[in-house]
mmCIF file of C-alpha atoms and ligand atoms in Angstrom:
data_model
loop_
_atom_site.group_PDB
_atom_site.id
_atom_site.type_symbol
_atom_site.label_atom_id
_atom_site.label_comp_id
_atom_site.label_asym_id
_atom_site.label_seq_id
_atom_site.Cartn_x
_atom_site.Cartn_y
_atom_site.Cartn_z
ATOM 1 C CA UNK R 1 0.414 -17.185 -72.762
ATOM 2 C CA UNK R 2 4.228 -17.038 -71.885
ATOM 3 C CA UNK R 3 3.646 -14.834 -69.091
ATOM 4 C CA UNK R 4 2.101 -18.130 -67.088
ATOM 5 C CA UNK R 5 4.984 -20.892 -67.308
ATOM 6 C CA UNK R 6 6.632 -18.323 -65.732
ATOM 7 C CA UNK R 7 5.279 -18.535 -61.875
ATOM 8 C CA UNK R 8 6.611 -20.673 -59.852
ATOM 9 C CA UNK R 9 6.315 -21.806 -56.114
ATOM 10 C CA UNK R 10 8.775 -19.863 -53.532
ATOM 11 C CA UNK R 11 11.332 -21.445 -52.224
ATOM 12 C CA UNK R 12 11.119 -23.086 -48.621
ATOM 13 C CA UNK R 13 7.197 -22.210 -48.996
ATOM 14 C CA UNK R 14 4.342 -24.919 -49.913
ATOM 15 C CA UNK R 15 1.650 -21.908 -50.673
ATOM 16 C CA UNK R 16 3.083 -18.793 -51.819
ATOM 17 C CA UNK R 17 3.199 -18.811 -55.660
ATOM 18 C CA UNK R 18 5.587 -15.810 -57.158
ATOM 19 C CA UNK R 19 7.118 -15.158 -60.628
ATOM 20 C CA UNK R 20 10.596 -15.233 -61.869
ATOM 21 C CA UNK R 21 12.312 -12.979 -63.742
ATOM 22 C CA UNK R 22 11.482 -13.885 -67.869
ATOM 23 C CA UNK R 23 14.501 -12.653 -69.006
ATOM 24 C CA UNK R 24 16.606 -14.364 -66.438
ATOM 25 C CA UNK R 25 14.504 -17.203 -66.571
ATOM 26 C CA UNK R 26 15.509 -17.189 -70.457
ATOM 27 C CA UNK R 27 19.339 -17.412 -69.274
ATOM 28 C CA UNK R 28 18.734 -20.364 -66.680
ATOM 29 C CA UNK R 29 18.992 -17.711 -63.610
ATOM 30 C CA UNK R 30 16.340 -17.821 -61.163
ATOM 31 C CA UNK R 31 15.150 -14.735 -60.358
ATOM 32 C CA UNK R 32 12.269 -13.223 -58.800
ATOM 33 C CA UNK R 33 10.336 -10.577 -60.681
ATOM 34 C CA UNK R 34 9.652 -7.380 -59.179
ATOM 35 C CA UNK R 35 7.628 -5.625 -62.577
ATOM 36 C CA UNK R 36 5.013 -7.227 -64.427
ATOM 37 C CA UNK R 37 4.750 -5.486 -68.096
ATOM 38 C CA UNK R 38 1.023 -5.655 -69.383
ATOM 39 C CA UNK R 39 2.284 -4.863 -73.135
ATOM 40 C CA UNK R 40 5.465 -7.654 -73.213
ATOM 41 C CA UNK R 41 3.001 -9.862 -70.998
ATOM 42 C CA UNK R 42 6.602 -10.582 -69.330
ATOM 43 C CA UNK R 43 7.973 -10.505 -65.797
ATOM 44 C CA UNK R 44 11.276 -8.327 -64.717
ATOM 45 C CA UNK R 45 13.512 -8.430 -62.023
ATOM 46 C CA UNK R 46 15.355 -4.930 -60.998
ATOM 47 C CA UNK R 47 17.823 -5.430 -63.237
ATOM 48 C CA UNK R 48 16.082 -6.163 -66.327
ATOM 49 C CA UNK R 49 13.533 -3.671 -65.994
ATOM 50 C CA UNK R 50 15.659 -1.121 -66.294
ATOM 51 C CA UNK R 51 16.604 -2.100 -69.823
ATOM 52 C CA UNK R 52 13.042 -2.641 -70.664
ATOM 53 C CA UNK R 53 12.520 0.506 -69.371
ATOM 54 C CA UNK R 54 15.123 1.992 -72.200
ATOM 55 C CA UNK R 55 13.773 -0.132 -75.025
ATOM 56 C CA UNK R 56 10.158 0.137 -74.104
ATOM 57 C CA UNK R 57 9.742 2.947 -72.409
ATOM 58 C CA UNK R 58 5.794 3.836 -73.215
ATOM 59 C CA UNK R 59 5.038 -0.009 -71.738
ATOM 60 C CA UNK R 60 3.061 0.071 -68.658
ATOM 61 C CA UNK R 61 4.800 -2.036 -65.633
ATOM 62 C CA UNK R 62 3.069 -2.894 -62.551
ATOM 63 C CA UNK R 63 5.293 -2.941 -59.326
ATOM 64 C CA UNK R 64 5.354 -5.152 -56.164
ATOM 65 C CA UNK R 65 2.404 -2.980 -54.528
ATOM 66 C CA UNK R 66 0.573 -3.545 -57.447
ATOM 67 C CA UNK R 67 0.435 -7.099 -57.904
ATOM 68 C CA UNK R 68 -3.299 -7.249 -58.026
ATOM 69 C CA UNK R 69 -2.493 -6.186 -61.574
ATOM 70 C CA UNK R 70 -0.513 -9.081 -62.441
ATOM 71 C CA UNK R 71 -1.839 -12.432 -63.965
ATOM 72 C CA UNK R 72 -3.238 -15.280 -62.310
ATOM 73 C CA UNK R 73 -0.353 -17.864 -61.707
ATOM 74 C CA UNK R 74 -1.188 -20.718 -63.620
ATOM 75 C CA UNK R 75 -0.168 -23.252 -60.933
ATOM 76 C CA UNK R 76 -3.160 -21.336 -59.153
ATOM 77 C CA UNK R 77 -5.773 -21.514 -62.490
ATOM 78 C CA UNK R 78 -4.796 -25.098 -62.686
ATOM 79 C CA UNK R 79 -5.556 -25.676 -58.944
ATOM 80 C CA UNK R 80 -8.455 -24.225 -58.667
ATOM 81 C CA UNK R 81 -10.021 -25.500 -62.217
ATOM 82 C CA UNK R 82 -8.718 -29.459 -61.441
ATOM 83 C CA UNK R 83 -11.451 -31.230 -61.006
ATOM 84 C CA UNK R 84 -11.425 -32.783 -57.404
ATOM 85 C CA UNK R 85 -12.362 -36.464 -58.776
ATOM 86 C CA UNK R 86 -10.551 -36.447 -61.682
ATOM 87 C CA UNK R 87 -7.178 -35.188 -62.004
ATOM 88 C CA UNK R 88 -6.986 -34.839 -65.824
ATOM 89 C CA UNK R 89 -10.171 -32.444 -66.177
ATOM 90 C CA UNK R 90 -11.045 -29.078 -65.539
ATOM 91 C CA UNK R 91 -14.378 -28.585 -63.360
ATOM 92 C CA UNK R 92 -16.965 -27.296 -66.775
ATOM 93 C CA UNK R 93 -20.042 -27.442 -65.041
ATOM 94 C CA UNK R 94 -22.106 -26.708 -61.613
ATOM 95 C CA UNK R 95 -24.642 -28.821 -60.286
ATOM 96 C CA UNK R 96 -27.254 -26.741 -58.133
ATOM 97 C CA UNK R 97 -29.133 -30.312 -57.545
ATOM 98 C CA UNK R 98 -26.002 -31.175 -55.778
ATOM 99 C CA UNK R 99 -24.452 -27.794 -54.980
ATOM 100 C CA UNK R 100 -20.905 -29.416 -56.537
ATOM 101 C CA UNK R 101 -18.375 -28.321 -59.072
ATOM 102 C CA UNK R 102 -17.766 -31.167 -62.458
ATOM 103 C CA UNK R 103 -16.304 -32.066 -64.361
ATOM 104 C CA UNK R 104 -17.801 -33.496 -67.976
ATOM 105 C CA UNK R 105 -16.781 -36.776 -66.439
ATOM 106 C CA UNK R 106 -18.620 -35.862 -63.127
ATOM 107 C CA UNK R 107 -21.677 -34.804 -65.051
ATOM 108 C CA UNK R 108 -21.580 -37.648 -67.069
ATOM 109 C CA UNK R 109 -21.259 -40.306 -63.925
ATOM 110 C CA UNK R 110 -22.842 -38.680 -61.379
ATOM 111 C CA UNK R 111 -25.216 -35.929 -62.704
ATOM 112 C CA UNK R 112 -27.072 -37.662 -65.218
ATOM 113 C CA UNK R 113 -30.169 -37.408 -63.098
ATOM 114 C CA UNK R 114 -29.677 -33.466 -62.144
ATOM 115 C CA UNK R 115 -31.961 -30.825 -62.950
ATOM 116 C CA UNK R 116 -29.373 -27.745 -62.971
ATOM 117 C CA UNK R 117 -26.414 -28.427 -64.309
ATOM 118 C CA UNK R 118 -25.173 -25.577 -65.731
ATOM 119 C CA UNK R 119 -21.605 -24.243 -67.771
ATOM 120 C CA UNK R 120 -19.483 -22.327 -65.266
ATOM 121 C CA UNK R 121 -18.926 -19.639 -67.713
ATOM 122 C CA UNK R 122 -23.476 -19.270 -67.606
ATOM 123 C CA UNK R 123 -22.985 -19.454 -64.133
ATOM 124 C CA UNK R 124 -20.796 -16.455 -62.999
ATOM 125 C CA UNK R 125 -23.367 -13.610 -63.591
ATOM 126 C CA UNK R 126 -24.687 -11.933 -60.839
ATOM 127 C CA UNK R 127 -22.825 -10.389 -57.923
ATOM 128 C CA UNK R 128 -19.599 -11.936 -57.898
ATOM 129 C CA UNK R 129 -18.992 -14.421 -54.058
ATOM 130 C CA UNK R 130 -17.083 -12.177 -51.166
ATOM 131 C CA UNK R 131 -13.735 -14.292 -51.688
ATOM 132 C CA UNK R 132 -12.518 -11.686 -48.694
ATOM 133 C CA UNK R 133 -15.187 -13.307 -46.224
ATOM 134 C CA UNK R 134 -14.505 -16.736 -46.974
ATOM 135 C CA UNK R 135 -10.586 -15.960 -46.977
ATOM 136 C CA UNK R 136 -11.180 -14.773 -43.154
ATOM 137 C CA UNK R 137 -12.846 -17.812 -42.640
ATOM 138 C CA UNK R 138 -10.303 -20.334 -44.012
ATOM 139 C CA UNK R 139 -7.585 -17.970 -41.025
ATOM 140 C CA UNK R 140 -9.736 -18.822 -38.705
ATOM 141 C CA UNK R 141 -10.334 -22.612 -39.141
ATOM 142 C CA UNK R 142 -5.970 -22.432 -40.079
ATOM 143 C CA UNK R 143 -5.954 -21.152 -36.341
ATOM 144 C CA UNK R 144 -7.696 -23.703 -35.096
ATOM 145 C CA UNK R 145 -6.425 -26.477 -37.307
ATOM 146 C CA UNK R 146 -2.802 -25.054 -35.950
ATOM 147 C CA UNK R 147 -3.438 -25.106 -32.398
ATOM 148 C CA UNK R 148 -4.989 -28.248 -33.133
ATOM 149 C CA UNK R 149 -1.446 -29.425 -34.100
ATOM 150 C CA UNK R 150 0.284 -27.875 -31.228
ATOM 151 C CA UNK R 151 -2.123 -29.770 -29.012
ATOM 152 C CA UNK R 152 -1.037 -33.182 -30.544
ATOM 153 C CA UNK R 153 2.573 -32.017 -30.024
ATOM 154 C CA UNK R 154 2.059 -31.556 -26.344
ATOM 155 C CA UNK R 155 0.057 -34.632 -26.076
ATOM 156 C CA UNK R 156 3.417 -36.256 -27.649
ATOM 157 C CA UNK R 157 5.218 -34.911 -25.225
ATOM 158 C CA UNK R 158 2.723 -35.577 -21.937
ATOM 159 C CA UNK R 159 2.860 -39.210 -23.730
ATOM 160 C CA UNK R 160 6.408 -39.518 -23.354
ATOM 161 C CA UNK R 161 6.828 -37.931 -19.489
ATOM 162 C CA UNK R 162 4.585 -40.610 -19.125
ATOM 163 C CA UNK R 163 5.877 -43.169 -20.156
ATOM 164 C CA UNK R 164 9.297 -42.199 -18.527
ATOM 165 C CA UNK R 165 7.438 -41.893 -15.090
ATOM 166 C CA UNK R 166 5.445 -45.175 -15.281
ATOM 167 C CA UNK R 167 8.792 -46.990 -16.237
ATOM 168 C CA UNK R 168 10.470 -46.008 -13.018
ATOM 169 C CA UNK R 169 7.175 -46.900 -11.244
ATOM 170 C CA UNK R 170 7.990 -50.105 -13.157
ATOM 171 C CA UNK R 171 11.419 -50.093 -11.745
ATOM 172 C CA UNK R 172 10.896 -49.031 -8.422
ATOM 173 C CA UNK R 173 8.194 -52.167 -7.936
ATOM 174 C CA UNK R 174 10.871 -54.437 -9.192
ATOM 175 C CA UNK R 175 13.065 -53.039 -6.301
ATOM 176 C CA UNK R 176 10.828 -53.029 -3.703
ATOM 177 C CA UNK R 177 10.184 -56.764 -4.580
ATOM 178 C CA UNK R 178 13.600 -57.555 -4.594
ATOM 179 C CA UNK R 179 13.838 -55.747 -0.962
ATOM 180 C CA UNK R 180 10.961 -57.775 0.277
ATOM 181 C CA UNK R 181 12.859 -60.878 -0.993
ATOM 182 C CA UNK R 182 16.040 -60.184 0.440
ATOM 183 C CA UNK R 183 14.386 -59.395 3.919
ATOM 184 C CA UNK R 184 12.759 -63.153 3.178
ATOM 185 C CA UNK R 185 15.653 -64.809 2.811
ATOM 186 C CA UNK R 186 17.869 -63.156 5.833
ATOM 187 C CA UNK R 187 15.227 -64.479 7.773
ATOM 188 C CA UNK R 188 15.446 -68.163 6.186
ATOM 189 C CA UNK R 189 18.943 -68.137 6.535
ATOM 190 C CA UNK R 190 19.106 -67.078 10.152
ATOM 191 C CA UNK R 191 16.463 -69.463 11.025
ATOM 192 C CA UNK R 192 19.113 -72.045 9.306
ATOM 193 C CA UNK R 193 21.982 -70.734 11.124
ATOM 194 C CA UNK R 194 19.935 -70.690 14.453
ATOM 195 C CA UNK R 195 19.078 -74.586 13.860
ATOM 196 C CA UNK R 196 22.767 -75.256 13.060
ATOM 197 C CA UNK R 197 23.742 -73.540 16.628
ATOM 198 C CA UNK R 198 21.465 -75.589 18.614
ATOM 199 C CA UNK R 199 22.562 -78.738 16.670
ATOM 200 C CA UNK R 200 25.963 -78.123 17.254
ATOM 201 C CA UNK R 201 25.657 -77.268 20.796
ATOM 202 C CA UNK R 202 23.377 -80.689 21.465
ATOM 203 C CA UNK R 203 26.596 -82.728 19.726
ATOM 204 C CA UNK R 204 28.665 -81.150 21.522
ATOM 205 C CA UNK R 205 27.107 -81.844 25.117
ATOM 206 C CA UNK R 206 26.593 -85.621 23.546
ATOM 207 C CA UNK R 207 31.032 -85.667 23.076
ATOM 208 C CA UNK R 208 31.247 -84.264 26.486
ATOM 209 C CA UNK R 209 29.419 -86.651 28.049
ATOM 210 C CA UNK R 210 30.854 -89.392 26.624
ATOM 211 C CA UNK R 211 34.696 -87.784 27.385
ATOM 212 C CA UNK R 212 33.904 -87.135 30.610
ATOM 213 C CA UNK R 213 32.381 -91.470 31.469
ATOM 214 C CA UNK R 214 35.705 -92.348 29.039
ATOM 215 C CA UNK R 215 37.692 -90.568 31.150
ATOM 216 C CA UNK R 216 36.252 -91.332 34.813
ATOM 217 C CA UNK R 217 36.883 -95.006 33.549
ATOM 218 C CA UNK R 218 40.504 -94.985 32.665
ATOM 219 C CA UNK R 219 41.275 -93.502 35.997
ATOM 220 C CA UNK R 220 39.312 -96.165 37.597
ATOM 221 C CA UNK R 221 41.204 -98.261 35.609
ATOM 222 C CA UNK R 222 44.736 -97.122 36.774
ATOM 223 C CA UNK R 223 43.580 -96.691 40.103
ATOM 224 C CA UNK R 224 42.545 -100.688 40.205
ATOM 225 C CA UNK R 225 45.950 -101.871 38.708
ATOM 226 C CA UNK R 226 48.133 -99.950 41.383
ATOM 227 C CA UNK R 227 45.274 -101.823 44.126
ATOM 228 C CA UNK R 228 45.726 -105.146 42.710
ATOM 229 C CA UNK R 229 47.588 -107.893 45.196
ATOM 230 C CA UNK R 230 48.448 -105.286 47.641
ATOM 231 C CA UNK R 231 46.386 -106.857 50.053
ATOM 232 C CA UNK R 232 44.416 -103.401 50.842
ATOM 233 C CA UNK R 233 40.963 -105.051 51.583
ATOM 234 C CA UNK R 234 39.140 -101.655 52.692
ATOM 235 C CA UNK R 235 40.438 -100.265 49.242
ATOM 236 C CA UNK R 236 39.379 -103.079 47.123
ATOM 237 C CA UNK R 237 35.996 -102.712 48.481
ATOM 238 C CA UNK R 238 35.680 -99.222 47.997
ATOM 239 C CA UNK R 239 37.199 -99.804 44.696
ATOM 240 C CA UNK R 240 34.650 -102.743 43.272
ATOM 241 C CA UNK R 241 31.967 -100.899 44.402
ATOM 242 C CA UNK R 242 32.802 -98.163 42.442
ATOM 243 C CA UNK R 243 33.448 -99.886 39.728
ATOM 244 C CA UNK R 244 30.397 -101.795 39.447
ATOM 245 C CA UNK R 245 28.397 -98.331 40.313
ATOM 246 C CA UNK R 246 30.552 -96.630 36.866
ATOM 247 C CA UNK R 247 30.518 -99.933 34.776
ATOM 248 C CA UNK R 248 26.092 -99.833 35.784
ATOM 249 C CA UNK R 249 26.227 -96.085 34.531
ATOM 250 C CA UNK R 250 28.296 -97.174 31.395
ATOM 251 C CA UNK R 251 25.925 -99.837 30.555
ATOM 252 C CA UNK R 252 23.018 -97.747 31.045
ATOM 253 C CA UNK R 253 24.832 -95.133 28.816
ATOM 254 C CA UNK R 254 25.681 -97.261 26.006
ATOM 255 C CA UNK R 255 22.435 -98.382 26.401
ATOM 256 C CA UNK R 256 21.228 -95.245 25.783
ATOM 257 C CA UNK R 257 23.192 -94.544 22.757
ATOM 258 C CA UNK R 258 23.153 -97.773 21.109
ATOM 259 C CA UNK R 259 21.333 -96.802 17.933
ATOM 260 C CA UNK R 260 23.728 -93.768 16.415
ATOM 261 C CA UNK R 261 21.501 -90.620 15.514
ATOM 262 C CA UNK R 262 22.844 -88.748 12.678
ATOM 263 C CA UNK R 263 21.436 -85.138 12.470
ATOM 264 C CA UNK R 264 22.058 -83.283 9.236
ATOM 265 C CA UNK R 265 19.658 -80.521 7.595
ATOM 266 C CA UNK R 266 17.588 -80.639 4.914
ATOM 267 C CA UNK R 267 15.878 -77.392 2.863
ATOM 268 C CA UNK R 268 12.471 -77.755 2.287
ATOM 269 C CA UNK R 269 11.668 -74.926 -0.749
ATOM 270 C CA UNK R 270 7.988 -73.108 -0.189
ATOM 271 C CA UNK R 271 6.806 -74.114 -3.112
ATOM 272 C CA UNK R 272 3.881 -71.625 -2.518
ATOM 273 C CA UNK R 273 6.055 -69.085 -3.300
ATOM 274 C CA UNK R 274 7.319 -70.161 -6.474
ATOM 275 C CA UNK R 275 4.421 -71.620 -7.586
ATOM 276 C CA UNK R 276 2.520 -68.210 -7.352
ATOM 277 C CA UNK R 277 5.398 -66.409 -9.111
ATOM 278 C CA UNK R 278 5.860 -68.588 -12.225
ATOM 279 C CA UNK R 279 1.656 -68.183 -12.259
ATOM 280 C CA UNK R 280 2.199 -64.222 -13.109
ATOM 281 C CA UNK R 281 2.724 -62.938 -16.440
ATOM 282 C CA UNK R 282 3.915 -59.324 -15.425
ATOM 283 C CA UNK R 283 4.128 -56.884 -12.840
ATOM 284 C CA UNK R 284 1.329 -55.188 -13.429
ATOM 285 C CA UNK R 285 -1.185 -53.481 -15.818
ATOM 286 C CA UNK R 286 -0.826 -50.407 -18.059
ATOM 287 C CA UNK R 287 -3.597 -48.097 -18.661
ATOM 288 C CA UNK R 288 -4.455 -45.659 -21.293
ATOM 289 C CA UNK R 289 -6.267 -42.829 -19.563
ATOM 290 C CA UNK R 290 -8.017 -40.665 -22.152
ATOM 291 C CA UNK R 291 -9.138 -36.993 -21.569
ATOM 292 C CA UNK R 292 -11.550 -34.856 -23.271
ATOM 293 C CA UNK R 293 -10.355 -31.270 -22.776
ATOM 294 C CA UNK R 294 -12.252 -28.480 -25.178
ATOM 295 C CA UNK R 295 -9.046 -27.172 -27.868
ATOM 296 C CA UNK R 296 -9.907 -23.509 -27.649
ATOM 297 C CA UNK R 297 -9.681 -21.965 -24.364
ATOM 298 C CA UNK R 298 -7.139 -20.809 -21.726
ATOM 299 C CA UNK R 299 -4.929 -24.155 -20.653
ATOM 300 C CA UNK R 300 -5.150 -22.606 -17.122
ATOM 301 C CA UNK R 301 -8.413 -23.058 -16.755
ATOM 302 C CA UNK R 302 -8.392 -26.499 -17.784
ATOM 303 C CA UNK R 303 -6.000 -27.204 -15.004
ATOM 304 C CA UNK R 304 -8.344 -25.642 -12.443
ATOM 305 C CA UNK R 305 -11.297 -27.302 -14.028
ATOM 306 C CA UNK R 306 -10.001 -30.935 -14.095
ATOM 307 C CA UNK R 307 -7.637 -30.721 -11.247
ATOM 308 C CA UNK R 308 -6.255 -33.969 -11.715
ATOM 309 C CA UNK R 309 -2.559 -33.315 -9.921
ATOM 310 C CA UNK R 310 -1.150 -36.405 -10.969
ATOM 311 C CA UNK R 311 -1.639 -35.720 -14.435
ATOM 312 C CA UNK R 312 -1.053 -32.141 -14.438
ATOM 313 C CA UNK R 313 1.559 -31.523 -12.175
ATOM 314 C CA UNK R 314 4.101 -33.054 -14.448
ATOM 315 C CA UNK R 315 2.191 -33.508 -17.809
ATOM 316 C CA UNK R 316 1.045 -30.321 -19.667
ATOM 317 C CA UNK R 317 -2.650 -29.585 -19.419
ATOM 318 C CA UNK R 318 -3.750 -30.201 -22.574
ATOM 319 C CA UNK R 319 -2.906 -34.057 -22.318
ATOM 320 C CA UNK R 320 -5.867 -36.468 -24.565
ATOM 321 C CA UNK R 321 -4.417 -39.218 -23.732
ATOM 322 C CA UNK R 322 -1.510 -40.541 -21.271
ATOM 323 C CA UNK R 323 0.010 -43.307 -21.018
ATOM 324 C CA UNK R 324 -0.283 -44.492 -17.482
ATOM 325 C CA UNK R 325 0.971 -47.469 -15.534
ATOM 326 C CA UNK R 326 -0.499 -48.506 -12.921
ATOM 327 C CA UNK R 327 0.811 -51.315 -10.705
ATOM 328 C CA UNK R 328 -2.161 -53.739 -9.116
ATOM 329 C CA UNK R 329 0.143 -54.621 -6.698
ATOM 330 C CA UNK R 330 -2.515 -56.515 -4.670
ATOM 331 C CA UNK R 331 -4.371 -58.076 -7.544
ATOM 332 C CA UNK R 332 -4.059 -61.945 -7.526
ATOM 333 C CA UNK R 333 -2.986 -62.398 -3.368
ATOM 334 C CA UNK R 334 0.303 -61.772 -2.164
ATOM 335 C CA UNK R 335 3.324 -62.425 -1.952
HETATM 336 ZN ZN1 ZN U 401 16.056 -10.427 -64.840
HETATM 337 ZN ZN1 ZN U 402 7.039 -4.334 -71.998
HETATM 338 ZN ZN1 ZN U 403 -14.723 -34.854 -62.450
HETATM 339 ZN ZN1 ZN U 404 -25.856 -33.154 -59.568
#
């Protein structure tokens, strides 16, 4: 029948299947039909009704409201007959054995063994199903299904504030590591500059020292040249005793000092340190938390029921699963 090729799916719709316009159809113009004629077996849009109404005018058209009247789409006939197995053959038969629609190829592979199978067309006497029931049902399970769907949206969502918030955990750890480290080495480097102080101070005293005998010899020295053959016996005395008294203090000194000690410094690493940081492989662990929340129901209540604030304060309450990071920032010693 013409009437058939003439459906067609809506546009921007997956479900709804409507008729065009035969006519118009006829003239490569898509365009919806708003009449169905029972005697033409056609489809009209407003505009080509009205001529069909002046060349047919006994013909009787069903409207919009009446579109229970209308044919079966065959994209809907050929949907419903395909056989669910096999995609080239209409479902023939009924199993009762099995309670399944076949096809002959069904019957043939899979029924062989089945009491009841029976032609579709033997089958259909009797009351006919309540189609209107099992409509209401398919809504509800859609409802379901779709807040199913919004669930895994959220969870999408709760994933990602998740993962944003665990990655600045992440971050902040790496600071607070670098702080500690910082603090460790301002105290390393003061205890070097502490050590350098004292060092320097000790070699300085050492110079001093030796300045100060240098310099309590020369004037000896002058002082015995200007004493020399002047015949000043109470000042040569006083004089070589001195001497021998600075030249014993000398000797002692030099003595003293007669092996030079260099000081310099020297850095010894703690290898502990590094050794336990090249042992780690990361900063810490990541953990998928999982939570079974009930999809129907009020998401309030869930928050109540669970009260878990960390995951519901900032992620919505119908979270499955979170990403969560948490840092074991004691496992393996420390630092
Ligand atoms: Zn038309
Ligand atoms: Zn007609
Ligand atoms: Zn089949
Ligand atoms: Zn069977």
């Amino acid at each position: 029948m013409a009437t058939f090729s003439q459906s067609t799916m809506a546009k921007g719709s997956d479900s709804v299947i409507d008729f065009c316009c035969s006519p118009c159809l006829e003239h490569k113009t898509d365009q919806w039909a708003e009449f169905y004629c029972e005697n033409c077996l056609k489809f009209y849009c407003a505009n080509c009704i009205n001529l069909h109404g002046q060349l047919f005018g006994k013909h009787v058209t069903y409207g919009r409201r009446e579109t229970k009247k209308w044919p079966v789409p065959k994209e809907v006939e050929d949907f419903l007959q395909k056989c669910d197995l096999h995609e080239e053959k209409r479902s023939e038969l009924f199993c009762y054995d099995h309670s399944q629609l076949c096809c002959t190829d069904c019957s043939f592979l899979n029924h062989r063994q089945c009491v009841k199978v029976t032609l579709i067309s033997e089958s259909v006497n009797g009351p006919p199903p309540d189609l209107q029931r099992l409509s209401r049902k398919i809504q509800t399970i859609l409802v379901e299904l779709q807040r199913l769907t919004i669930n895994w949206d959220t969870n999408m969502q709760s994933l990602q504030v998740s993962y944003n918030e665990e990655l600045h955990e992440l971050r902040q750890t790496r600071k607070k590591i670098n702080t500690l480290f910082d603090e460790i080495e301002k105290n390393t480097l003061k205890e070097l500059d502490d050590k350098m102080t004292r060092l320097k101070a000790s070699l300085n005293n050492d110079m001093e020292n030796c300045n100060k005998l240098k310099n309590e010899l020369n004037r000896l020295s002058n002082a015995i040249e200007n004493i020399i053959d002047k015949g000043k016996a109470e000042l040569i005395f006083i004089a070589s005793k001195k001497c021998l008294q600075k030249i014993k203090e000398s000797e002692t000194y030099l003595n003293e000092n007669s092996v030079q000690v260099e000081r310099i410094l020297a850095f010894q690493a703690n290898s502990d340190v590094q050794q336990y940081l090249s042992k780690l492989s990361n900063l810490g662990r990541f953990v998928v938390c999982t939570q079974s929340v009930p999809v129907q129901g009020d998401p309030c209540e869930l928050l109540t029921v669970h009260g878990m604030s960390k995951c519901f304060t900032t992620l919505n309450p119908v979270t499955r699963a979170y990403l969560y990071f948490k840092i074991s920032r004691n496992g393996g010693g420390t630092l």
